[in-house]
Amino acid sequence: MRRPIVAGNWKMNLAVQEGRDLAEKIKASCGNWNAVEVVLCPVYTSLSAVGQILADSSISLGAQNLFWEPSGAYTGEVSPLMLRDVGCRYVIIGHSERRTYFGETDETVKRKFQSALKHGLKPIVCIGETLKEREANQTFAVLERQLAGAFTDASAADADKLVIAYEPVWAIGTGKTATPDQAQEAHAFIRKWLVGKWSAETAAKIRLQYGGSVTADNAATLMGQTDVDGALVGGASLKADAFTAIVRAALEAKTVAA
Ligand code: PGA
């Protein structure tokens, strides 16, 4: 049984004190719900402050990005060792906003993924098609290319640390969510690819999150799908009540299914 994982991607929002306040509220509501893994991913400048709040809870700290080198002359970048230093356990890699606005490619995603693993961070690798690609029936081809790009050199031993977030680009921040069937179809495709890459046993361990306009209202049906093991939440993760409701939906969907 895969432990569901719900991550809040705060993106470029919330100053330090606002981040502290939100983390306190989320800790108070679901800081000891061990059946679901909860991860909060604030901006770099709030990692330390939020990490201190989460330290005595079951909630993990995650970053939204990293650079693959451990240190050196890379102005403006942050290394995996530095993320570990402030208490991060997770890191989001290859989010579509990074691919679209900051020129990240399958190659940079691969390097970041490998570096995260090498330095003891669990990667949440994001993949997903644009609307144009979906309409051109390219969804599976795009997912396949992104999976192959990220995981060419990955070994089965890395699999249990890996989380993959399926985030259709057309659903991110748009209020347009994939239907539960669309999400399940894509997740099943990803799972099958992982079986081919490694084995059925290994693929069964890897957690697949859905991301893209997840809300308190649609979380339960999305999470009710066999291959949807959690959610990567943007907008709704900025409100303690909405985020807590999503975590609860994951808990209930997966507990009932068990
Ligand atoms: P959203 O963002 O929930 O605001 O659509 C999801 C994400 O980008 O991870």
PDB file of C-alpha atoms and ligand atoms in Angstrom:
ATOM      1  CA  MET A   1       0.000   0.000   0.000  1.00  0.00           C
ATOM      2  CA  ARG A   2       1.446   3.341  -1.018  1.00  0.00           C
ATOM      3  CA  ARG A   3       1.297   6.053   1.615  1.00  0.00           C
ATOM      4  CA  PRO A   4      -0.556   9.000   0.073  1.00  0.00           C
ATOM      5  CA  ILE A   5       1.401  12.222  -0.258  1.00  0.00           C
ATOM      6  CA  VAL A   6      -0.055  15.715  -0.468  1.00  0.00           C
ATOM      7  CA  ALA A   7       2.340  18.585  -1.114  1.00  0.00           C
ATOM      8  CA  GLY A   8       1.622  22.300  -0.995  1.00  0.00           C
ATOM      9  CA  ASN A   9       3.521  24.270  -3.602  1.00  0.00           C
ATOM     10  CA  TRP A  10       3.324  27.824  -2.341  1.00  0.00           C
ATOM     11  CA  LYS A  11       5.080  29.106  -5.487  1.00  0.00           C
ATOM     12  CA  MET A  12       6.291  32.737  -5.230  1.00  0.00           C
ATOM     13  CA  ASN A  13       3.837  33.678  -2.488  1.00  0.00           C
ATOM     14  CA  LEU A  14       3.886  34.617   1.209  1.00  0.00           C
ATOM     15  CA  ALA A  15       6.507  36.597   3.097  1.00  0.00           C
ATOM     16  CA  VAL A  16       8.272  34.911   6.004  1.00  0.00           C
ATOM     17  CA  GLN A  17       5.727  35.782   8.691  1.00  0.00           C
ATOM     18  CA  GLU A  18       2.815  34.835   6.436  1.00  0.00           C
ATOM     19  CA  GLY A  19       4.495  31.513   5.743  1.00  0.00           C
ATOM     20  CA  ARG A  20       5.017  30.944   9.451  1.00  0.00           C
ATOM     21  CA  ASP A  21       1.350  31.650  10.162  1.00  0.00           C
ATOM     22  CA  LEU A  22       0.145  29.274   7.477  1.00  0.00           C
ATOM     23  CA  ALA A  23       2.534  26.527   8.569  1.00  0.00           C
ATOM     24  CA  GLU A  24       1.337  26.892  12.187  1.00  0.00           C
ATOM     25  CA  LYS A  25      -2.280  26.494  11.111  1.00  0.00           C
ATOM     26  CA  ILE A  26      -1.571  23.471   8.935  1.00  0.00           C
ATOM     27  CA  LYS A  27       0.493  21.904  11.685  1.00  0.00           C
ATOM     28  CA  ALA A  28      -2.376  22.412  14.126  1.00  0.00           C
ATOM     29  CA  SER A  29      -4.882  20.757  11.792  1.00  0.00           C
ATOM     30  CA  CYS A  30      -2.931  17.863  10.285  1.00  0.00           C
ATOM     31  CA  GLY A  31       0.496  17.849  11.901  1.00  0.00           C
ATOM     32  CA  ASN A  32       0.025  14.348  13.268  1.00  0.00           C
ATOM     33  CA  TRP A  33      -1.938  12.586  10.523  1.00  0.00           C
ATOM     34  CA  ASN A  34       0.687   9.990   9.886  1.00  0.00           C
ATOM     35  CA  ALA A  35      -1.327   8.000   7.380  1.00  0.00           C
ATOM     36  CA  VAL A  36      -0.797  10.772   4.829  1.00  0.00           C
ATOM     37  CA  GLU A  37       2.543  12.328   4.126  1.00  0.00           C
ATOM     38  CA  VAL A  38       2.207  16.113   4.027  1.00  0.00           C
ATOM     39  CA  VAL A  39       4.895  18.331   2.502  1.00  0.00           C
ATOM     40  CA  LEU A  40       5.032  22.136   2.496  1.00  0.00           C
ATOM     41  CA  CYS A  41       7.147  23.880  -0.131  1.00  0.00           C
ATOM     42  CA  PRO A  42       7.606  27.588   0.645  1.00  0.00           C
ATOM     43  CA  VAL A  43       9.882  30.059  -1.132  1.00  0.00           C
ATOM     44  CA  TYR A  44      13.606  29.701  -0.407  1.00  0.00           C
ATOM     45  CA  THR A  45      13.616  32.696   1.949  1.00  0.00           C
ATOM     46  CA  SER A  46      11.004  31.075   4.216  1.00  0.00           C
ATOM     47  CA  LEU A  47      12.413  27.547   4.284  1.00  0.00           C
ATOM     48  CA  SER A  48      14.303  27.965   7.502  1.00  0.00           C
ATOM     49  CA  ALA A  49      11.443  29.657   9.391  1.00  0.00           C
ATOM     50  CA  VAL A  50       8.826  27.174   8.188  1.00  0.00           C
ATOM     51  CA  GLY A  51      11.205  24.269   8.824  1.00  0.00           C
ATOM     52  CA  GLN A  52      11.509  25.295  12.470  1.00  0.00           C
ATOM     53  CA  ILE A  53       7.748  25.236  12.855  1.00  0.00           C
ATOM     54  CA  LEU A  54       7.404  21.829  11.226  1.00  0.00           C
ATOM     55  CA  ALA A  55      10.330  20.263  13.100  1.00  0.00           C
ATOM     56  CA  ASP A  56       8.203  18.647  15.811  1.00  0.00           C
ATOM     57  CA  SER A  57       5.413  17.505  13.472  1.00  0.00           C
ATOM     58  CA  SER A  58       4.972  14.762  10.892  1.00  0.00           C
ATOM     59  CA  ILE A  59       4.920  17.369   8.087  1.00  0.00           C
ATOM     60  CA  SER A  60       7.967  17.514   5.840  1.00  0.00           C
ATOM     61  CA  LEU A  61       9.661  20.545   4.374  1.00  0.00           C
ATOM     62  CA  GLY A  62      10.277  20.740   0.627  1.00  0.00           C
ATOM     63  CA  ALA A  63      11.862  23.213  -1.780  1.00  0.00           C
ATOM     64  CA  GLN A  64      10.477  24.265  -5.146  1.00  0.00           C
ATOM     65  CA  ASN A  65      13.719  23.925  -7.067  1.00  0.00           C
ATOM     66  CA  LEU A  66      17.461  23.309  -6.700  1.00  0.00           C
ATOM     67  CA  PHE A  67      20.666  23.560  -8.689  1.00  0.00           C
ATOM     68  CA  TRP A  68      22.599  20.360  -9.206  1.00  0.00           C
ATOM     69  CA  GLU A  69      26.070  21.416  -8.047  1.00  0.00           C
ATOM     70  CA  PRO A  70      26.827  21.141  -4.302  1.00  0.00           C
ATOM     71  CA  SER A  71      28.490  24.596  -4.119  1.00  0.00           C
ATOM     72  CA  GLY A  72      30.494  27.032  -6.213  1.00  0.00           C
ATOM     73  CA  ALA A  73      30.304  30.110  -8.426  1.00  0.00           C
ATOM     74  CA  TYR A  74      26.662  29.839  -9.503  1.00  0.00           C
ATOM     75  CA  THR A  75      25.183  33.207  -8.615  1.00  0.00           C
ATOM     76  CA  GLY A  76      21.592  33.065  -7.508  1.00  0.00           C
ATOM     77  CA  GLU A  77      21.376  29.290  -7.220  1.00  0.00           C
ATOM     78  CA  VAL A  78      20.745  27.038  -4.212  1.00  0.00           C
ATOM     79  CA  SER A  79      22.281  23.595  -3.843  1.00  0.00           C
ATOM     80  CA  PRO A  80      20.799  20.346  -2.518  1.00  0.00           C
ATOM     81  CA  LEU A  81      23.208  20.424   0.425  1.00  0.00           C
ATOM     82  CA  MET A  82      21.933  23.871   1.377  1.00  0.00           C
ATOM     83  CA  LEU A  83      18.363  22.611   1.194  1.00  0.00           C
ATOM     84  CA  ARG A  84      19.251  19.698   3.449  1.00  0.00           C
ATOM     85  CA  ASP A  85      20.960  22.146   5.773  1.00  0.00           C
ATOM     86  CA  VAL A  86      17.673  24.005   6.406  1.00  0.00           C
ATOM     87  CA  GLY A  87      15.753  20.781   6.906  1.00  0.00           C
ATOM     88  CA  CYS A  88      14.309  19.967   3.477  1.00  0.00           C
ATOM     89  CA  ARG A  89      13.429  16.362   2.767  1.00  0.00           C
ATOM     90  CA  TYR A  90      11.731  16.926  -0.579  1.00  0.00           C
ATOM     91  CA  VAL A  91      12.321  19.035  -3.650  1.00  0.00           C
ATOM     92  CA  ILE A  92      10.017  19.751  -6.586  1.00  0.00           C
ATOM     93  CA  ILE A  93      11.825  19.308  -9.901  1.00  0.00           C
ATOM     94  CA  GLY A  94      10.809  20.338 -13.406  1.00  0.00           C
ATOM     95  CA  HIS A  95       7.566  22.101 -12.542  1.00  0.00           C
ATOM     96  CA  SER A  96       5.914  23.302 -15.744  1.00  0.00           C
ATOM     97  CA  GLU A  97       6.398  26.926 -14.683  1.00  0.00           C
ATOM     98  CA  ARG A  98      10.136  26.274 -14.524  1.00  0.00           C
ATOM     99  CA  ARG A  99      10.062  24.557 -17.885  1.00  0.00           C
ATOM    100  CA  THR A 100       8.012  27.384 -19.438  1.00  0.00           C
ATOM    101  CA  TYR A 101       9.501  30.511 -17.860  1.00  0.00           C
ATOM    102  CA  PHE A 102      13.020  29.443 -16.927  1.00  0.00           C
ATOM    103  CA  GLY A 103      14.052  27.254 -19.806  1.00  0.00           C
ATOM    104  CA  GLU A 104      14.245  23.942 -17.953  1.00  0.00           C
ATOM    105  CA  THR A 105      14.473  20.921 -20.206  1.00  0.00           C
ATOM    106  CA  ASP A 106      14.309  17.159 -19.827  1.00  0.00           C
ATOM    107  CA  GLU A 107      18.115  17.284 -19.554  1.00  0.00           C
ATOM    108  CA  THR A 108      18.186  19.811 -16.692  1.00  0.00           C
ATOM    109  CA  VAL A 109      15.378  17.896 -14.973  1.00  0.00           C
ATOM    110  CA  LYS A 110      17.510  14.763 -15.176  1.00  0.00           C
ATOM    111  CA  ARG A 111      20.553  16.487 -13.685  1.00  0.00           C
ATOM    112  CA  LYS A 112      18.510  17.984 -10.869  1.00  0.00           C
ATOM    113  CA  PHE A 113      16.816  14.662 -10.171  1.00  0.00           C
ATOM    114  CA  GLN A 114      20.139  12.847  -9.958  1.00  0.00           C
ATOM    115  CA  SER A 115      21.657  15.507  -7.759  1.00  0.00           C
ATOM    116  CA  ALA A 116      18.672  15.494  -5.396  1.00  0.00           C
ATOM    117  CA  LEU A 117      18.994  11.741  -4.905  1.00  0.00           C
ATOM    118  CA  LYS A 118      22.752  11.876  -4.548  1.00  0.00           C
ATOM    119  CA  HIS A 119      22.449  14.426  -1.754  1.00  0.00           C
ATOM    120  CA  GLY A 120      19.616  12.754   0.121  1.00  0.00           C
ATOM    121  CA  LEU A 121      16.586  14.731  -1.042  1.00  0.00           C
ATOM    122  CA  LYS A 122      13.439  13.022  -2.274  1.00  0.00           C
ATOM    123  CA  PRO A 123      12.508  14.389  -5.692  1.00  0.00           C
ATOM    124  CA  ILE A 124       8.957  15.223  -6.793  1.00  0.00           C
ATOM    125  CA  VAL A 125       9.421  15.191 -10.550  1.00  0.00           C
ATOM    126  CA  CYS A 126       6.712  17.040 -12.495  1.00  0.00           C
ATOM    127  CA  ILE A 127       5.536  16.021 -15.939  1.00  0.00           C
ATOM    128  CA  GLY A 128       2.512  16.885 -18.033  1.00  0.00           C
ATOM    129  CA  GLU A 129       1.242  17.950 -21.410  1.00  0.00           C
ATOM    130  CA  THR A 130       0.033  21.332 -22.668  1.00  0.00           C
ATOM    131  CA  LEU A 131      -3.483  21.824 -24.038  1.00  0.00           C
ATOM    132  CA  LYS A 132      -2.114  21.928 -27.572  1.00  0.00           C
ATOM    133  CA  GLU A 133      -0.352  18.611 -27.036  1.00  0.00           C
ATOM    134  CA  ARG A 134      -3.480  17.025 -25.548  1.00  0.00           C
ATOM    135  CA  GLU A 135      -5.616  18.236 -28.433  1.00  0.00           C
ATOM    136  CA  ALA A 136      -3.095  16.815 -30.876  1.00  0.00           C
ATOM    137  CA  ASN A 137      -3.300  13.425 -29.114  1.00  0.00           C
ATOM    138  CA  GLN A 138       0.279  13.803 -27.969  1.00  0.00           C
ATOM    139  CA  THR A 139      -0.339  13.345 -24.239  1.00  0.00           C
ATOM    140  CA  PHE A 140       1.228   9.906 -23.903  1.00  0.00           C
ATOM    141  CA  ALA A 141       4.109  10.759 -26.238  1.00  0.00           C
ATOM    142  CA  VAL A 142       4.925  13.838 -24.143  1.00  0.00           C
ATOM    143  CA  LEU A 143       4.727  11.898 -20.879  1.00  0.00           C
ATOM    144  CA  GLU A 144       6.927   9.181 -22.306  1.00  0.00           C
ATOM    145  CA  ARG A 145       9.520  11.703 -23.473  1.00  0.00           C
ATOM    146  CA  GLN A 146       9.574  13.468 -20.106  1.00  0.00           C
ATOM    147  CA  LEU A 147       9.802  10.194 -18.175  1.00  0.00           C
ATOM    148  CA  ALA A 148      12.567   8.845 -20.373  1.00  0.00           C
ATOM    149  CA  GLY A 149      14.387  12.196 -20.183  1.00  0.00           C
ATOM    150  CA  ALA A 150      14.334  12.345 -16.399  1.00  0.00           C
ATOM    151  CA  PHE A 151      14.962   8.726 -15.541  1.00  0.00           C
ATOM    152  CA  THR A 152      17.387   7.405 -18.179  1.00  0.00           C
ATOM    153  CA  ASP A 153      20.107   6.637 -15.681  1.00  0.00           C
ATOM    154  CA  ALA A 154      17.943   6.034 -12.617  1.00  0.00           C
ATOM    155  CA  SER A 155      18.127   2.700 -10.865  1.00  0.00           C
ATOM    156  CA  ALA A 156      15.358   0.660  -9.278  1.00  0.00           C
ATOM    157  CA  ALA A 157      16.996   1.292  -5.914  1.00  0.00           C
ATOM    158  CA  ASP A 158      16.019   4.964  -6.222  1.00  0.00           C
ATOM    159  CA  ALA A 159      12.387   4.178  -6.862  1.00  0.00           C
ATOM    160  CA  ASP A 160      11.055   4.249  -3.330  1.00  0.00           C
ATOM    161  CA  LYS A 161      12.349   7.793  -2.872  1.00  0.00           C
ATOM    162  CA  LEU A 162      10.756   8.998  -6.052  1.00  0.00           C
ATOM    163  CA  VAL A 163       7.459  10.855  -6.393  1.00  0.00           C
ATOM    164  CA  ILE A 164       6.097  11.761  -9.812  1.00  0.00           C
ATOM    165  CA  ALA A 165       3.547  14.556 -10.177  1.00  0.00           C
ATOM    166  CA  TYR A 166       1.327  14.390 -13.234  1.00  0.00           C
ATOM    167  CA  GLU A 167       0.344  17.987 -13.848  1.00  0.00           C
ATOM    168  CA  PRO A 168      -1.431  18.711 -17.118  1.00  0.00           C
ATOM    169  CA  VAL A 169      -0.234  22.226 -17.917  1.00  0.00           C
ATOM    170  CA  TRP A 170      -3.732  23.281 -19.003  1.00  0.00           C
ATOM    171  CA  ALA A 171      -5.035  22.516 -15.504  1.00  0.00           C
ATOM    172  CA  ILE A 172      -2.433  24.429 -13.505  1.00  0.00           C
ATOM    173  CA  GLY A 173      -3.829  27.606 -11.970  1.00  0.00           C
ATOM    174  CA  THR A 174      -6.692  27.650 -14.473  1.00  0.00           C
ATOM    175  CA  GLY A 175      -9.522  26.253 -12.373  1.00  0.00           C
ATOM    176  CA  LYS A 176      -9.847  23.573 -15.061  1.00  0.00           C
ATOM    177  CA  THR A 177      -9.166  20.226 -13.430  1.00  0.00           C
ATOM    178  CA  ALA A 178      -8.570  16.971 -15.259  1.00  0.00           C
ATOM    179  CA  THR A 179     -11.543  14.668 -14.809  1.00  0.00           C
ATOM    180  CA  PRO A 180     -10.900  11.726 -12.506  1.00  0.00           C
ATOM    181  CA  ASP A 181     -10.904   9.499 -15.620  1.00  0.00           C
ATOM    182  CA  GLN A 182      -8.347  11.673 -17.407  1.00  0.00           C
ATOM    183  CA  ALA A 183      -6.147  11.689 -14.312  1.00  0.00           C
ATOM    184  CA  GLN A 184      -6.418   7.925 -13.859  1.00  0.00           C
ATOM    185  CA  GLU A 185      -5.699   7.316 -17.545  1.00  0.00           C
ATOM    186  CA  ALA A 186      -2.502   9.363 -17.407  1.00  0.00           C
ATOM    187  CA  HIS A 187      -1.437   7.858 -14.086  1.00  0.00           C
ATOM    188  CA  ALA A 188      -2.044   4.331 -15.364  1.00  0.00           C
ATOM    189  CA  PHE A 189       0.082   5.165 -18.397  1.00  0.00           C
ATOM    190  CA  ILE A 190       2.895   6.430 -16.151  1.00  0.00           C
ATOM    191  CA  ARG A 191       2.655   3.347 -13.932  1.00  0.00           C
ATOM    192  CA  LYS A 192       2.857   1.095 -16.998  1.00  0.00           C
ATOM    193  CA  TRP A 193       5.914   2.973 -18.205  1.00  0.00           C
ATOM    194  CA  LEU A 194       7.533   2.437 -14.810  1.00  0.00           C
ATOM    195  CA  VAL A 195       6.769  -1.292 -15.012  1.00  0.00           C
ATOM    196  CA  GLY A 196       8.561  -1.392 -18.368  1.00  0.00           C
ATOM    197  CA  LYS A 197      11.469   0.640 -17.040  1.00  0.00           C
ATOM    198  CA  TRP A 198      11.954  -1.369 -13.856  1.00  0.00           C
ATOM    199  CA  SER A 199       9.421  -3.991 -12.756  1.00  0.00           C
ATOM    200  CA  ALA A 200       5.854  -4.344 -11.530  1.00  0.00           C
ATOM    201  CA  GLU A 201       7.121  -4.572  -7.988  1.00  0.00           C
ATOM    202  CA  THR A 202       9.152  -1.379  -8.254  1.00  0.00           C
ATOM    203  CA  ALA A 203       6.430   0.521 -10.121  1.00  0.00           C
ATOM    204  CA  ALA A 204       3.931  -0.401  -7.421  1.00  0.00           C
ATOM    205  CA  LYS A 205       6.024   1.461  -4.844  1.00  0.00           C
ATOM    206  CA  ILE A 206       6.272   4.778  -6.683  1.00  0.00           C
ATOM    207  CA  ARG A 207       3.791   7.424  -5.630  1.00  0.00           C
ATOM    208  CA  LEU A 208       2.045   9.415  -8.338  1.00  0.00           C
ATOM    209  CA  GLN A 209       0.500  12.755  -7.461  1.00  0.00           C
ATOM    210  CA  TYR A 210      -2.053  14.617  -9.515  1.00  0.00           C
ATOM    211  CA  GLY A 211      -1.634  18.389  -9.763  1.00  0.00           C
ATOM    212  CA  GLY A 212      -3.650  21.111 -11.466  1.00  0.00           C
ATOM    213  CA  SER A 213      -6.474  23.062  -9.796  1.00  0.00           C
ATOM    214  CA  VAL A 214      -6.953  20.559  -6.999  1.00  0.00           C
ATOM    215  CA  THR A 215      -9.468  21.935  -4.511  1.00  0.00           C
ATOM    216  CA  ALA A 216     -11.285  20.795  -1.391  1.00  0.00           C
ATOM    217  CA  ASP A 217     -14.242  19.987  -3.671  1.00  0.00           C
ATOM    218  CA  ASN A 218     -12.580  17.814  -6.292  1.00  0.00           C
ATOM    219  CA  ALA A 219      -9.850  16.183  -4.191  1.00  0.00           C
ATOM    220  CA  ALA A 220     -11.901  13.205  -3.015  1.00  0.00           C
ATOM    221  CA  THR A 221     -12.889  11.980  -6.474  1.00  0.00           C
ATOM    222  CA  LEU A 222      -9.385  12.489  -7.859  1.00  0.00           C
ATOM    223  CA  MET A 223      -7.830  10.699  -4.933  1.00  0.00           C
ATOM    224  CA  GLY A 224     -10.374   7.905  -5.271  1.00  0.00           C
ATOM    225  CA  GLN A 225      -8.630   6.778  -8.477  1.00  0.00           C
ATOM    226  CA  THR A 226      -6.481   3.672  -8.173  1.00  0.00           C
ATOM    227  CA  ASP A 227      -3.250   5.207  -9.411  1.00  0.00           C
ATOM    228  CA  VAL A 228      -3.647   8.663  -7.884  1.00  0.00           C
ATOM    229  CA  ASP A 229      -1.609   8.545  -4.688  1.00  0.00           C
ATOM    230  CA  GLY A 230      -1.883  12.157  -3.649  1.00  0.00           C
ATOM    231  CA  ALA A 231      -1.829  15.710  -4.902  1.00  0.00           C
ATOM    232  CA  LEU A 232       0.524  18.561  -5.657  1.00  0.00           C
ATOM    233  CA  VAL A 233      -1.491  21.624  -4.721  1.00  0.00           C
ATOM    234  CA  GLY A 234      -0.789  25.223  -5.723  1.00  0.00           C
ATOM    235  CA  GLY A 235      -3.486  27.851  -5.128  1.00  0.00           C
ATOM    236  CA  ALA A 236      -5.494  25.844  -2.591  1.00  0.00           C
ATOM    237  CA  SER A 237      -2.370  25.199  -0.504  1.00  0.00           C
ATOM    238  CA  LEU A 238      -2.265  28.888   0.482  1.00  0.00           C
ATOM    239  CA  LYS A 239      -5.403  28.487   2.596  1.00  0.00           C
ATOM    240  CA  ALA A 240      -5.107  26.289   5.680  1.00  0.00           C
ATOM    241  CA  ASP A 241      -8.734  25.126   5.557  1.00  0.00           C
ATOM    242  CA  ALA A 242      -8.713  24.185   1.883  1.00  0.00           C
ATOM    243  CA  PHE A 243      -5.360  22.435   2.142  1.00  0.00           C
ATOM    244  CA  THR A 244      -6.414  20.518   5.244  1.00  0.00           C
ATOM    245  CA  ALA A 245      -9.582  19.394   3.469  1.00  0.00           C
ATOM    246  CA  ILE A 246      -7.453  18.057   0.607  1.00  0.00           C
ATOM    247  CA  VAL A 247      -5.213  16.167   3.023  1.00  0.00           C
ATOM    248  CA  ARG A 248      -8.317  14.751   4.703  1.00  0.00           C
ATOM    249  CA  ALA A 249      -9.690  13.671   1.322  1.00  0.00           C
ATOM    250  CA  ALA A 250      -6.451  11.779   0.647  1.00  0.00           C
ATOM    251  CA  LEU A 251      -6.631  10.146   4.040  1.00  0.00           C
ATOM    252  CA  GLU A 252     -10.240   9.075   3.611  1.00  0.00           C
ATOM    253  CA  ALA A 253      -9.949   7.951   0.004  1.00  0.00           C
ATOM    254  CA  LYS A 254      -6.950   5.781   0.688  1.00  0.00           C
ATOM    255  CA  THR A 255      -8.081   4.472   4.068  1.00  0.00           C
ATOM    256  CA  VAL A 256     -11.431   3.403   2.659  1.00  0.00           C
ATOM    257  CA  ALA A 257      -9.709   1.845  -0.340  1.00  0.00           C
ATOM    258  CA  ALA A 258      -7.349  -0.149   1.866  1.00  0.00           C
TER     259      ALA A 258
HETATM  260  P1  PGA B   1      -2.681  24.854  -8.881  1.00  0.00           P
HETATM  261  O1  PGA B   1      -1.121  24.586  -9.080  1.00  0.00           O
HETATM  262  O2  PGA B   1      -3.163  23.927  -7.813  1.00  0.00           O
HETATM  263  O3  PGA B   1      -2.768  26.312  -8.480  1.00  0.00           O
HETATM  264  O4  PGA B   1      -3.326  24.590 -10.196  1.00  0.00           O
HETATM  265  C1  PGA B   1      -0.617  23.276  -9.030  1.00  0.00           C
HETATM  266  C2  PGA B   1       0.866  23.289  -9.276  1.00  0.00           C
HETATM  267  O5  PGA B   1       1.320  24.104 -10.072  1.00  0.00           O
HETATM  268  O6  PGA B   1       1.622  22.505  -8.680  1.00  0.00           O
END
